[in-house]
Coordinates of C-alpha atoms in Angstrom, one line a residue:
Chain H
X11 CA -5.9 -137.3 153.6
X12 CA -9.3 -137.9 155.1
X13 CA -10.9 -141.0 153.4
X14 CA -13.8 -140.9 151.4
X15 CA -17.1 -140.2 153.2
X16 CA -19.3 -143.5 153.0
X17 CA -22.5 -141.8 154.8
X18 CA -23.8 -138.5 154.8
X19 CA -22.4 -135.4 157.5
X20 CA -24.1 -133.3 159.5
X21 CA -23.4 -129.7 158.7
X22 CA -23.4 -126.7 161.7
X23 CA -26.9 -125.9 161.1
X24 CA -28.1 -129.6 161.4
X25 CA -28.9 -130.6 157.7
X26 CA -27.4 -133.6 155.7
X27 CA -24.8 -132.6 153.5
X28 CA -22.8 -134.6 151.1
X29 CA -19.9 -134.1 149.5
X30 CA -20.2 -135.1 145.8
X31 CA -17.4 -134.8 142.9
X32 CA -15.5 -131.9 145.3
X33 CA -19.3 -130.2 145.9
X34 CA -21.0 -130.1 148.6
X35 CA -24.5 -130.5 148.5
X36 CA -27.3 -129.7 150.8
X37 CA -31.0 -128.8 150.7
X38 CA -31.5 -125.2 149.0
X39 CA -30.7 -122.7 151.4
X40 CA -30.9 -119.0 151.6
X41 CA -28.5 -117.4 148.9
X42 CA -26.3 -115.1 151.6
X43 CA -26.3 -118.7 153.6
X44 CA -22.3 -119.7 154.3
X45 CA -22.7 -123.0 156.3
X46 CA -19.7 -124.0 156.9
X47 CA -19.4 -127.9 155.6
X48 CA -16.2 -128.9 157.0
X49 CA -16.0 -132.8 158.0
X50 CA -16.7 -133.1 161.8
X51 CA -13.2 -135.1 163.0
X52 CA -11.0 -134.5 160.3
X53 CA -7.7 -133.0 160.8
X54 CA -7.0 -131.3 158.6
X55 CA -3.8 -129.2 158.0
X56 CA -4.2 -125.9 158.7
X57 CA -1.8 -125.7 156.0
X58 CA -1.7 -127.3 152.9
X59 CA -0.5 -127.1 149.4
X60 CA -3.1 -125.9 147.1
X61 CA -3.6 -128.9 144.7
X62 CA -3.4 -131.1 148.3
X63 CA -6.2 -128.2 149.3
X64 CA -8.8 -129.5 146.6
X65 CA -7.3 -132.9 146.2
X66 CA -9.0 -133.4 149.9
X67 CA -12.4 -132.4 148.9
X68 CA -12.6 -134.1 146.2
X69 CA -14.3 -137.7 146.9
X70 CA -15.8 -139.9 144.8
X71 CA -18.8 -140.8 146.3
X72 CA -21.6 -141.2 143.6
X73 CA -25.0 -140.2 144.3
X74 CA -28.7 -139.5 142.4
X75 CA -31.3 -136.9 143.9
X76 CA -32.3 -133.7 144.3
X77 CA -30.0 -132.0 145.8
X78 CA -28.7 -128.6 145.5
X79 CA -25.2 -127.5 145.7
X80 CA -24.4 -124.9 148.9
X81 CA -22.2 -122.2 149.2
X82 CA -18.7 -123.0 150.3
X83 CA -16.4 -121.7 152.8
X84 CA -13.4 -122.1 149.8
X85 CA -10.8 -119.3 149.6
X86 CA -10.3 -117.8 146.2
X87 CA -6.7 -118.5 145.0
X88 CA -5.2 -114.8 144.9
X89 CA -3.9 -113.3 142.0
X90 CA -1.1 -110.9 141.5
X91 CA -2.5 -108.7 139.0
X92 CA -4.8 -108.9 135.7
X93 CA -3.7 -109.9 132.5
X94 CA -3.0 -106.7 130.8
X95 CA -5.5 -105.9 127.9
X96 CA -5.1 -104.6 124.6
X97 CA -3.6 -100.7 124.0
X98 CA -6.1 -98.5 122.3
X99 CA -3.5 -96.3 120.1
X100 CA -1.3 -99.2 119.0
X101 CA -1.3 -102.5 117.4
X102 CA 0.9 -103.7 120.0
X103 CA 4.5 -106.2 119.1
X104 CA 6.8 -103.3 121.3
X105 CA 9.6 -103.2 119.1
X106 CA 11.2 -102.8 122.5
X107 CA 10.6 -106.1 124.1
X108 CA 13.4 -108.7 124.6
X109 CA 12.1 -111.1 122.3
X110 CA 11.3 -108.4 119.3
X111 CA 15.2 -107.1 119.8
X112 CA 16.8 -110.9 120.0
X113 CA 14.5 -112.0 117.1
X114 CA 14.1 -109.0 114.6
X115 CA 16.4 -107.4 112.5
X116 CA 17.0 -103.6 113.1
X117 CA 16.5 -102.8 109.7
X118 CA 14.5 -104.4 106.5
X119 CA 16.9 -107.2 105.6
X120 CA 19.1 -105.5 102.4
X121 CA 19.6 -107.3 99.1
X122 CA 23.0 -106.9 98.8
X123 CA 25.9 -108.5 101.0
X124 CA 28.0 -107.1 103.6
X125 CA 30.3 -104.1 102.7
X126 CA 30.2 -101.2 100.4
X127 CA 27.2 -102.5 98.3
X128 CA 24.9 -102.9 101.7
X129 CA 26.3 -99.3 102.5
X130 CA 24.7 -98.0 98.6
X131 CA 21.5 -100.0 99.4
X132 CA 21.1 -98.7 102.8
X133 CA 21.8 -94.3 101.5
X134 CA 19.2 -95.4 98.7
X135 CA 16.4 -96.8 101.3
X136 CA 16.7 -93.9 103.5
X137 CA 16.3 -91.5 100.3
X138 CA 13.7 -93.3 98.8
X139 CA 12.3 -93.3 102.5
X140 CA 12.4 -89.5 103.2
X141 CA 11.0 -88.8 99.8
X142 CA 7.9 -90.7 100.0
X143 CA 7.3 -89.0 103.4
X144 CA 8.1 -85.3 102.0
X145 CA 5.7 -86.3 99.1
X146 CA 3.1 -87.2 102.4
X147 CA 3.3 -83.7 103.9
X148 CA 3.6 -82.0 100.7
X149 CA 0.2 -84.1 100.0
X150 CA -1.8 -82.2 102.6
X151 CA -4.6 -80.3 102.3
X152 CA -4.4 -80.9 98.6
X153 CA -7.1 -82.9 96.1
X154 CA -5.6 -86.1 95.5
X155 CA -6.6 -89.1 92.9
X156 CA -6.5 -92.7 94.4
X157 CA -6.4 -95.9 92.5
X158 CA -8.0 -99.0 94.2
X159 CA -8.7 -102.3 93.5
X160 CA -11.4 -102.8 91.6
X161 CA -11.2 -101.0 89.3
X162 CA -12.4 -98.0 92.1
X163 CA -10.7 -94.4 91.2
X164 CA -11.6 -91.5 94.0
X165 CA -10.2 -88.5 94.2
X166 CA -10.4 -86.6 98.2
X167 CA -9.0 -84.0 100.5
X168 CA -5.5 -85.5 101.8
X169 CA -5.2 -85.0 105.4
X170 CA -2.9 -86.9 107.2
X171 CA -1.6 -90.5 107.2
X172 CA -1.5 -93.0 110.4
X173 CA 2.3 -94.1 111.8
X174 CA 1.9 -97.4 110.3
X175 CA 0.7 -96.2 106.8
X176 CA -2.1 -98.3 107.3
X177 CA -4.6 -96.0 106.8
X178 CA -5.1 -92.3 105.1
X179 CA -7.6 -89.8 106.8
X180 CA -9.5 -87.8 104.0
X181 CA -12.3 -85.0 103.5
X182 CA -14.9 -84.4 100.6
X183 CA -14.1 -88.3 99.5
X184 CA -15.9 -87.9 95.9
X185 CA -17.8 -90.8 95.6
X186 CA -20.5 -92.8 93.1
X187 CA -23.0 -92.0 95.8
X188 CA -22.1 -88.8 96.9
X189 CA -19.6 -87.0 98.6
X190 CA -18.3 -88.1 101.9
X191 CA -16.8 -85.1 104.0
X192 CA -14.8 -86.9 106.4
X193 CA -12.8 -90.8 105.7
X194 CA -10.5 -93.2 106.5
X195 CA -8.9 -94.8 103.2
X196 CA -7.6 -98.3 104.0
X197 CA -4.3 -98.4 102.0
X198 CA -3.7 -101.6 101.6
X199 CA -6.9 -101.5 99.3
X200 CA -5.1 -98.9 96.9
X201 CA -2.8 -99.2 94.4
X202 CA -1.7 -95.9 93.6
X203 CA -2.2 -92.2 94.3
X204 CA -1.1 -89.0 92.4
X205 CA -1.4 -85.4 93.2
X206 CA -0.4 -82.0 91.1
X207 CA 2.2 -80.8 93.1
Chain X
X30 CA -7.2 -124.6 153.2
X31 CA -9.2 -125.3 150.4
X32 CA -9.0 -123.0 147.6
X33 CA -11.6 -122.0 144.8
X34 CA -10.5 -121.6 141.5
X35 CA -9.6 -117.6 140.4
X36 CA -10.0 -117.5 136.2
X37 CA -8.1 -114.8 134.3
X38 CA -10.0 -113.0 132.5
X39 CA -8.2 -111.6 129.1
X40 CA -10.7 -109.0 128.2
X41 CA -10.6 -107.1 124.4
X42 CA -12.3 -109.0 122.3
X43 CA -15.2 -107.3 120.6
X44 CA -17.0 -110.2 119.6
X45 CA -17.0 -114.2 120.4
X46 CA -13.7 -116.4 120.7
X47 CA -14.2 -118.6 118.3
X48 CA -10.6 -120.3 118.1
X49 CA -7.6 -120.4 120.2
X50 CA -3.9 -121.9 119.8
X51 CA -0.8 -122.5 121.9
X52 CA 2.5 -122.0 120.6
X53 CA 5.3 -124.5 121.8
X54 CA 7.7 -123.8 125.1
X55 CA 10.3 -121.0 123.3
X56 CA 13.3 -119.3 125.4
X57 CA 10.9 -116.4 125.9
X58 CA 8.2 -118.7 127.5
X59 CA 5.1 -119.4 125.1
X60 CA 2.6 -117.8 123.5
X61 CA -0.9 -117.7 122.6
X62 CA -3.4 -116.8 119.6
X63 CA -6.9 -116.0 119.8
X64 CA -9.3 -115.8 116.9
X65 CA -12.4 -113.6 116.9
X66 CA -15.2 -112.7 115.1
X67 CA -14.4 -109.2 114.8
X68 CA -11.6 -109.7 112.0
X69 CA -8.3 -108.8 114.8
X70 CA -6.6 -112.0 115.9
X71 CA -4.8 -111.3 119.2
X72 CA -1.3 -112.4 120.3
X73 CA -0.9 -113.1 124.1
X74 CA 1.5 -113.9 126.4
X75 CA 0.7 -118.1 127.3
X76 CA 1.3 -117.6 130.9
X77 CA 0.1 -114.1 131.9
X78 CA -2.6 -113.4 129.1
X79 CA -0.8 -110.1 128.8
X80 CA -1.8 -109.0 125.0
X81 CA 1.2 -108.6 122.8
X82 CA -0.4 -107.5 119.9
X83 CA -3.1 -107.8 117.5
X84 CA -2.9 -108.8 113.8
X85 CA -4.2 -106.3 111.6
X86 CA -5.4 -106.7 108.6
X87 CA -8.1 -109.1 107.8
X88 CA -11.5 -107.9 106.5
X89 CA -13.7 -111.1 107.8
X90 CA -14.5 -112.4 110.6
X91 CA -11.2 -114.8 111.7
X92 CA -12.8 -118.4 112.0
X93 CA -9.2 -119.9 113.1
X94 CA -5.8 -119.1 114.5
X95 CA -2.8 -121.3 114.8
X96 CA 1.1 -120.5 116.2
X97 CA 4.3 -122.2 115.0
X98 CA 6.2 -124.1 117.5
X99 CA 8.5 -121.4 118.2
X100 CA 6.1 -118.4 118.0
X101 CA 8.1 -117.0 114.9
X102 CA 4.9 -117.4 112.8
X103 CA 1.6 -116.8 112.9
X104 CA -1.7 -118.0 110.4
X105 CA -5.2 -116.9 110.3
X106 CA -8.0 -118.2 108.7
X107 CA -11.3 -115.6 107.8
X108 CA -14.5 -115.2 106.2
X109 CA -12.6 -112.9 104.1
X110 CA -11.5 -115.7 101.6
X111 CA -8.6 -115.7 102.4
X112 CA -5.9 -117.3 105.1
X113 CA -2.8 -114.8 106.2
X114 CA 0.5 -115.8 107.5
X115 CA 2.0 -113.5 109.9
X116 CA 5.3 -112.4 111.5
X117 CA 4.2 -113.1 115.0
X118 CA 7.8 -111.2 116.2
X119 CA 6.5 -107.9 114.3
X120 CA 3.1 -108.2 113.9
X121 CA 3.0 -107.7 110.0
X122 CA 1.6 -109.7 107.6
X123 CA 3.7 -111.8 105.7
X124 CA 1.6 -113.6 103.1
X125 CA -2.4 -113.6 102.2
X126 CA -3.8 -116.8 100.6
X127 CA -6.7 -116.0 98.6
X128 CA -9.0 -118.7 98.6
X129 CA -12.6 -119.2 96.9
X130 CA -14.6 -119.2 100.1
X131 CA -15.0 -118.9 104.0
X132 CA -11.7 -120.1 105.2
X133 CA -12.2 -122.1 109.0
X134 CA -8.9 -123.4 109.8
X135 CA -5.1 -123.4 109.3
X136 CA -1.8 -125.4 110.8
X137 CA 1.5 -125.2 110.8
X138 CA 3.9 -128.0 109.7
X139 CA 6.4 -128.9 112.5
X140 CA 9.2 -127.2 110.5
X141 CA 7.2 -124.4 109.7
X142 CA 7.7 -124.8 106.3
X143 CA 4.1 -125.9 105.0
X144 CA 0.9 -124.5 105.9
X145 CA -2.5 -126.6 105.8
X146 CA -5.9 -124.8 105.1
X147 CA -9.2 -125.9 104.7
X148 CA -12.5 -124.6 104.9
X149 CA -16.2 -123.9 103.6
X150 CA -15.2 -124.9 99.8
X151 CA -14.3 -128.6 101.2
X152 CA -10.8 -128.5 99.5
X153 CA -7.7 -129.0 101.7
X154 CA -4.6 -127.0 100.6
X155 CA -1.1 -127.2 101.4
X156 CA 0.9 -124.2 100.5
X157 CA 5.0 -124.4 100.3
X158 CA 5.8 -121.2 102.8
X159 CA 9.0 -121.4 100.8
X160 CA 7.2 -121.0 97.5
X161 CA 4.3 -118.7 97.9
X162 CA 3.4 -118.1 94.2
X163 CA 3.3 -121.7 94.2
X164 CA 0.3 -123.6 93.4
X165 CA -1.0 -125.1 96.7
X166 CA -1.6 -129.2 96.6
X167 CA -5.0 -130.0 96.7
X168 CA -6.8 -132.4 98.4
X169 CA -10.8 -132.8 97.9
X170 CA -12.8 -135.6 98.7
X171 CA -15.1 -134.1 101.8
X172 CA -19.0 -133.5 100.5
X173 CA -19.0 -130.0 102.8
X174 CA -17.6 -127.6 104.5
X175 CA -13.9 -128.2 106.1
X176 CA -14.3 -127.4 110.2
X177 CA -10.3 -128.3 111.1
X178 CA -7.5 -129.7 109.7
X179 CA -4.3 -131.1 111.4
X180 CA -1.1 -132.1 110.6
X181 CA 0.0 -135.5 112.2
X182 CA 2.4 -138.3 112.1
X183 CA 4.9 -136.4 111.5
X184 CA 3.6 -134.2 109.1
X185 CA 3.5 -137.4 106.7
X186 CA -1.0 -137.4 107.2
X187 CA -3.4 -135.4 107.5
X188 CA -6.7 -135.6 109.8
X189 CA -9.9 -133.4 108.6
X190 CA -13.3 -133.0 110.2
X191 CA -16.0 -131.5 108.5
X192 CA -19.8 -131.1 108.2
X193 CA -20.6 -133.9 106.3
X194 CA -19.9 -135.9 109.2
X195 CA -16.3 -137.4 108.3
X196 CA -13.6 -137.2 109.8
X197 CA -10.7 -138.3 107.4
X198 CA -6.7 -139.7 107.6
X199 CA -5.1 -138.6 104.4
X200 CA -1.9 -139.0 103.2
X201 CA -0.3 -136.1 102.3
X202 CA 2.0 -137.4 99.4
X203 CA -0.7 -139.9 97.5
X204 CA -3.4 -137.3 98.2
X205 CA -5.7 -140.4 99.0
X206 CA -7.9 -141.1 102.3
X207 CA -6.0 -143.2 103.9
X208 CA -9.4 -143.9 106.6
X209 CA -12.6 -142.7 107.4
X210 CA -14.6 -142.3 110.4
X211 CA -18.7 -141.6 109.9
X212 CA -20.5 -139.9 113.0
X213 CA -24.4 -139.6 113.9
X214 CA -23.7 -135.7 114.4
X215 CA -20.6 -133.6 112.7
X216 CA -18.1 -133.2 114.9
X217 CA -17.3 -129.9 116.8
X218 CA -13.7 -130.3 117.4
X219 CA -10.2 -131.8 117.4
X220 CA -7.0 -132.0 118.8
X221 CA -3.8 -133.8 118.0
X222 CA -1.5 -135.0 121.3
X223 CA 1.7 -136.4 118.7
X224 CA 3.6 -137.3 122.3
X225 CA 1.3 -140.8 122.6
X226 CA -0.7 -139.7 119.1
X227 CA -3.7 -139.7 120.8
X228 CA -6.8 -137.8 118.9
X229 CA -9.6 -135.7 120.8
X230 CA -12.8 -135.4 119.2
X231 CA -15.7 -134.1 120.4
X232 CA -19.4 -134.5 119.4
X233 CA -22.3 -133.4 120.5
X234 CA -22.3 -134.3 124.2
X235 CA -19.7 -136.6 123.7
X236 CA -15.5 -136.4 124.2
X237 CA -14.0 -139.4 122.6
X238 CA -10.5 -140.4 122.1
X239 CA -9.0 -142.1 119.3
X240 CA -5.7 -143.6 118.1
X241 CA -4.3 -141.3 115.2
X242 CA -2.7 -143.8 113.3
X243 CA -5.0 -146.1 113.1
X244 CA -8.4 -144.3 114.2
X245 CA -9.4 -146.8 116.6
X246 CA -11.4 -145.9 119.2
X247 CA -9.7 -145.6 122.7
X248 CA -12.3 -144.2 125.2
X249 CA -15.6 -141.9 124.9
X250 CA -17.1 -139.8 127.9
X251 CA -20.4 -138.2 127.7
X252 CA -20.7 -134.6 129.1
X253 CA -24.2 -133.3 130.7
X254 CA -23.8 -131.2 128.2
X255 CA -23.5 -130.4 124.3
X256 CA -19.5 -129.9 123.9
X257 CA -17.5 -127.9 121.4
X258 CA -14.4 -128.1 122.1
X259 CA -11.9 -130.2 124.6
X260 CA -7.9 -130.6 125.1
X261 CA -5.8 -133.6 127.0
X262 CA -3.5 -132.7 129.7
X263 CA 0.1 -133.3 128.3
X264 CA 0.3 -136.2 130.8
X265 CA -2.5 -137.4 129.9
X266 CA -4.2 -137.4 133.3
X267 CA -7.2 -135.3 133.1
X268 CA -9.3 -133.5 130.3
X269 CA -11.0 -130.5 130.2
X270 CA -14.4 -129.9 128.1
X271 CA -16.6 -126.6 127.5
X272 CA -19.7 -126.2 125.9
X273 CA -23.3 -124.8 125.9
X274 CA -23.8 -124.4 129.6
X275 CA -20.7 -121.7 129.6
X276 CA -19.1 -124.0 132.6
X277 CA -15.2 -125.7 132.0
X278 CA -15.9 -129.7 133.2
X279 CA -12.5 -131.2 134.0
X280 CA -12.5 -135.4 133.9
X281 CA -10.1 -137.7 135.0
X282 CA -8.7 -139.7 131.8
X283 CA -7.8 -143.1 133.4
X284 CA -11.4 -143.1 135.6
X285 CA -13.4 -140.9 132.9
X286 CA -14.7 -139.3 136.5
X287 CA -16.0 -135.5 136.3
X288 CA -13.5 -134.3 138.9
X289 CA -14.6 -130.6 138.7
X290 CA -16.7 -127.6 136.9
X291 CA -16.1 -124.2 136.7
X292 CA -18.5 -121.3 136.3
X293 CA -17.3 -118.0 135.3
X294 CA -18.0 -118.1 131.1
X295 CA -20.7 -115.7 130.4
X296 CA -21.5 -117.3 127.4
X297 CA -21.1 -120.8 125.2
X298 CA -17.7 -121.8 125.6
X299 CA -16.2 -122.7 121.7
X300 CA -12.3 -123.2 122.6
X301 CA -10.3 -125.0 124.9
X302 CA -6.8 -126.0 125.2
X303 CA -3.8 -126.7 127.7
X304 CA -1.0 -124.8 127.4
X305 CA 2.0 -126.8 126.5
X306 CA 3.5 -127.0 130.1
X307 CA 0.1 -128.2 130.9
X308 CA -0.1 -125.9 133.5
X309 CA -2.8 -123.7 132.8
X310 CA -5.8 -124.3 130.2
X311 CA -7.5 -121.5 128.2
X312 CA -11.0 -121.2 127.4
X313 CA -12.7 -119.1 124.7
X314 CA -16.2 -118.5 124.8
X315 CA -19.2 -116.3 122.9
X316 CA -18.9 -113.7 125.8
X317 CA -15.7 -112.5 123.8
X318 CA -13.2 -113.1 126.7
X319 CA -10.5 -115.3 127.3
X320 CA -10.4 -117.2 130.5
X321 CA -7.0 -118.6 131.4
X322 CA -7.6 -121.5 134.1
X323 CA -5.1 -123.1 136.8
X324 CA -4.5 -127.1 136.6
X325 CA -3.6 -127.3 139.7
X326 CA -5.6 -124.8 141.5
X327 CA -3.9 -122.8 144.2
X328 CA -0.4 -122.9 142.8
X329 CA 2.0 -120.5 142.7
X330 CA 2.5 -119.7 138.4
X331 CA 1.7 -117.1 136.1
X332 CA 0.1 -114.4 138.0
X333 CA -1.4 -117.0 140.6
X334 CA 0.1 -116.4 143.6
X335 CA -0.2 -119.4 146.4
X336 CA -0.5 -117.0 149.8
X337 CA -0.3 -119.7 153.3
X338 CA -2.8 -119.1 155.8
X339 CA 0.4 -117.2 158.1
X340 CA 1.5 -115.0 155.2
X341 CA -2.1 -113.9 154.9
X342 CA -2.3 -112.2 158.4
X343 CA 0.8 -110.4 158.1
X344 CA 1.1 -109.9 154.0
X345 CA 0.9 -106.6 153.1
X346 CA -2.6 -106.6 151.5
X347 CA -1.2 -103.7 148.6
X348 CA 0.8 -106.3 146.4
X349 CA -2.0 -108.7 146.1
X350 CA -4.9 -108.7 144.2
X351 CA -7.8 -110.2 146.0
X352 CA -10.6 -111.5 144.0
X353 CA -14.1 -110.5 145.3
X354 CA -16.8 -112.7 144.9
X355 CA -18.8 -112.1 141.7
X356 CA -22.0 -113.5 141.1
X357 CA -22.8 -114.7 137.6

């Protein structure tokens, strides 16, 4: 490794350049201006490790003045891809991933042990399941009255409900303030809804 | 070959980082939380900055995140009143906390079983995950608003910062301050190392390290400058601190040398911290991105991929991603 620099180099186009805190630093030159500030006799390995890379720029040579750091010939480290960013439709946790399958029960932990009384538990869950969603479609289209928390009672057009029953889309949402024709009921704000079948 | 630093960007955010926590090393690597302003902490995963998922749910903007060690668990903290716990596995919410004002922070016991919160109505609580319905334990004494909380010495104390200056050393089954520290300017962050219980507080331009025991002051560096937030390396070789001027400064520890800065932030950076492998660090900033950044720059890890100047002539260009140059 090239020892500190204890005066100042010249650089290809003949102007001091230091080399401060791993920057080097030069008069201001043009923007599009790559001068090349490599140290005249060193040898350095054509190649290195990366953190050996940076370790040999950076010296420790302190310094005070107006000087302005230049563009350097430094090869961005290259990257295999982007981190992937968020999916618009879903709220992400893939129930599919290895760490969701090792960590997460395939079904809503029961109350009752192993054997016949899991088996009762488990015919009354998917009942009680398929009800509730038969009560969803039969819902549709029809005027519905929603209980909320405080104290707020609406009643609205059911259209259709999101996969995660996290939300209800609804039209002509009656309201203290009017009627809204088109909106999205969050439904962890309500507390109950009823319907004439 | 000297090569320049290439951040990952985590884009999705609609609004600034304001808080960001690691999760500990688990068998499916580790994990990271980011919380935002716009009310939907993320889940990410700690060494790609793929997004897992978001948390969905909270009505406020989400002032503070915080993982358990083995990413089972998740907790957020909102202006919604009220601090959630979170299946971090699923992605549903587990418990809300209703609190009677702006909630800023949150943190996990090491056994997962307790959760600190504290925020703008200067009480510290500790609720019994066990025992939800549970009153919390209270702990007042701060004279304004609660900025973080920690858990340390073993979960036996607790360290708060808040705006009236103070940071405080409780003990968590007297309820008492156990010490006090008074500051010109409140302080804008901490962190707790519990390998060498080393604490990291930063203050206006200022990065200063403390004993956690006994609060004693080991070293402060001043940044050029003001700081909000910075992390030790888990070796305890070099820091890194972000702060107004949207660059990450990286200092030696032993020398308290700036070794490096890096540009790329397009706005204040608020977060920092090194992943618990210490190989990467992650920055939040007002720009609403999350930048993950290499420790040891040119490495192969994570989506870095070290390329030697002989593979580059002859590597087929298609399975790398070349950065171009992009001018702030």
């Amino acid at each position: 490794m090239s020892p500190p620099l204890s005066r100042p180099r010249r650089s290809k186009c003949g102007r001091e350049a230091r080399r401060i805190n791993g920057r080097a630093y030069g008069p201001r030159q043009e923007p599009d201006a790559r001068a090349y500030l490599g140290p005249r006799n060193a040898a350095v390995p054509s190649v290195l490790p990366g953190w050996f890379g940076e370790a040999a720029c950076v010296l420790s040579t302190h310094f005070s003045g107006s000087w302005y750091p230049v563009a350097m010939h430094k090869v961005p480290v290259n990257v295999l891809r982007l981190p992937r960013g968020p999916d618009p439709n879903s709220r992400g946790f893939d129930p599919n991933s290895t760490r969701f399958i090792a960590l997460c029960p395939t079904s809503i932990p029961a109350s009752a042990g192993e054997g016949v009384g899991l088996e009762e538990e488990q015919r009354c869950r998917s009942e009680l399941r398929e009800r509730f969603l038969r009560t969803l479609i039969k819902m549709t289209n029809k005027p519905v009255n929603f209980d909320m928390y405080e104290g707020v009672q609406v009643q609205a057009k059911f259209g259709a409900s999101d996969i995660d029953v996290l939300n209800f889309q609804v039209s002509e949402l009656q309201t203290p303030i009017g009627v809204q024709k088109e909106a999205l009921l969050r439904c962890q704000d309500m507390i109950s809804f009823s319907f004439d079948v | 070959m000297a090569m320049r630093q290439t951040p990952l960007t985590c884009s999705g955010h609609t609004r600034p980082v304001v808080d960001l926590a690691f999760s500990g090393i688990t068998p499916y690597g580790y994990f990271l939380i980011s919380a935002c302003k716009d009310g939907k902490p993320m889940l990410r995963q700690g060494d790609t900055g793929d997004w897992i998922g978001t948390f969905l749910g909270h009505k406020g903007a989400v002032w503070g995140a915080t993982l358990n060690k083995e990413a089972t668990k998740a907790a957020t903290a909102a202006a919604d009143f009220s601090a959630k716990v979170w299946d971090a596995v699923t992605g549903e919410e587990v418990l809300t906390l209703a609190h009677k004002h702006i909630v800023k922070t949150v943190d996990f016991t090491q056994d997962s079983n307790s959760l600190l919160t504290g925020g703008n109505d200067k009480m510290l609580r500790i609720y019994d995950l066990n025992k939800p319905e549970a009153e919390p334990q209270e702990i007042s004494g701060h004279t304004s608003a609660i900025k973080k909380a920690l858990w340390c010495n073993n979960d036996q104390q607790i360290l708060s910062a808040a705006d009236d200056k103070t940071i405080r050393l409780w003990d968590k089954t007297s309820s008492e301050a156990v010490k006090t520290l008074t500051f010109d300017v409140a302080v804008s962050s901490m962190e707790y190392i519990p390998d060498g219980e080393i604490l990291v507080i930063t203050y206006g331009k200022t990065v200063a390290f403390y004993n956690a025991h006994s609060l004693e002051l080991i070293k402060t560096v001043d940044a050029p400058t003001s700081i909000h937030s910075a992390s030790l390396h888990p070796d305890k070789d070099f820091f890194v601190a972000g702060g107004d001027d949207f660059k990450l400064y990286k200092y030696d520890y032993t020398t308290k040398e700036e070794m490096e800065s890096y540009k790329g932030h397009f706005g204040p950076v608020h977060c920092v911290r090194f992943s618990p492998d210490g190989e990467l660090y992650a920055s939040g900033s007002e720009d609403g991105t999350l930048r993950l950044w290499q420790t040891a720059v040119g490495k192969t890890y994570g989506l870095w991929k070290c390329v030697l100047p002989d593979e580059l002539a002859s590597e087929n260009s298609d399975t790398l991603y070349c950065p171009t140059e992009i001018k702030a």
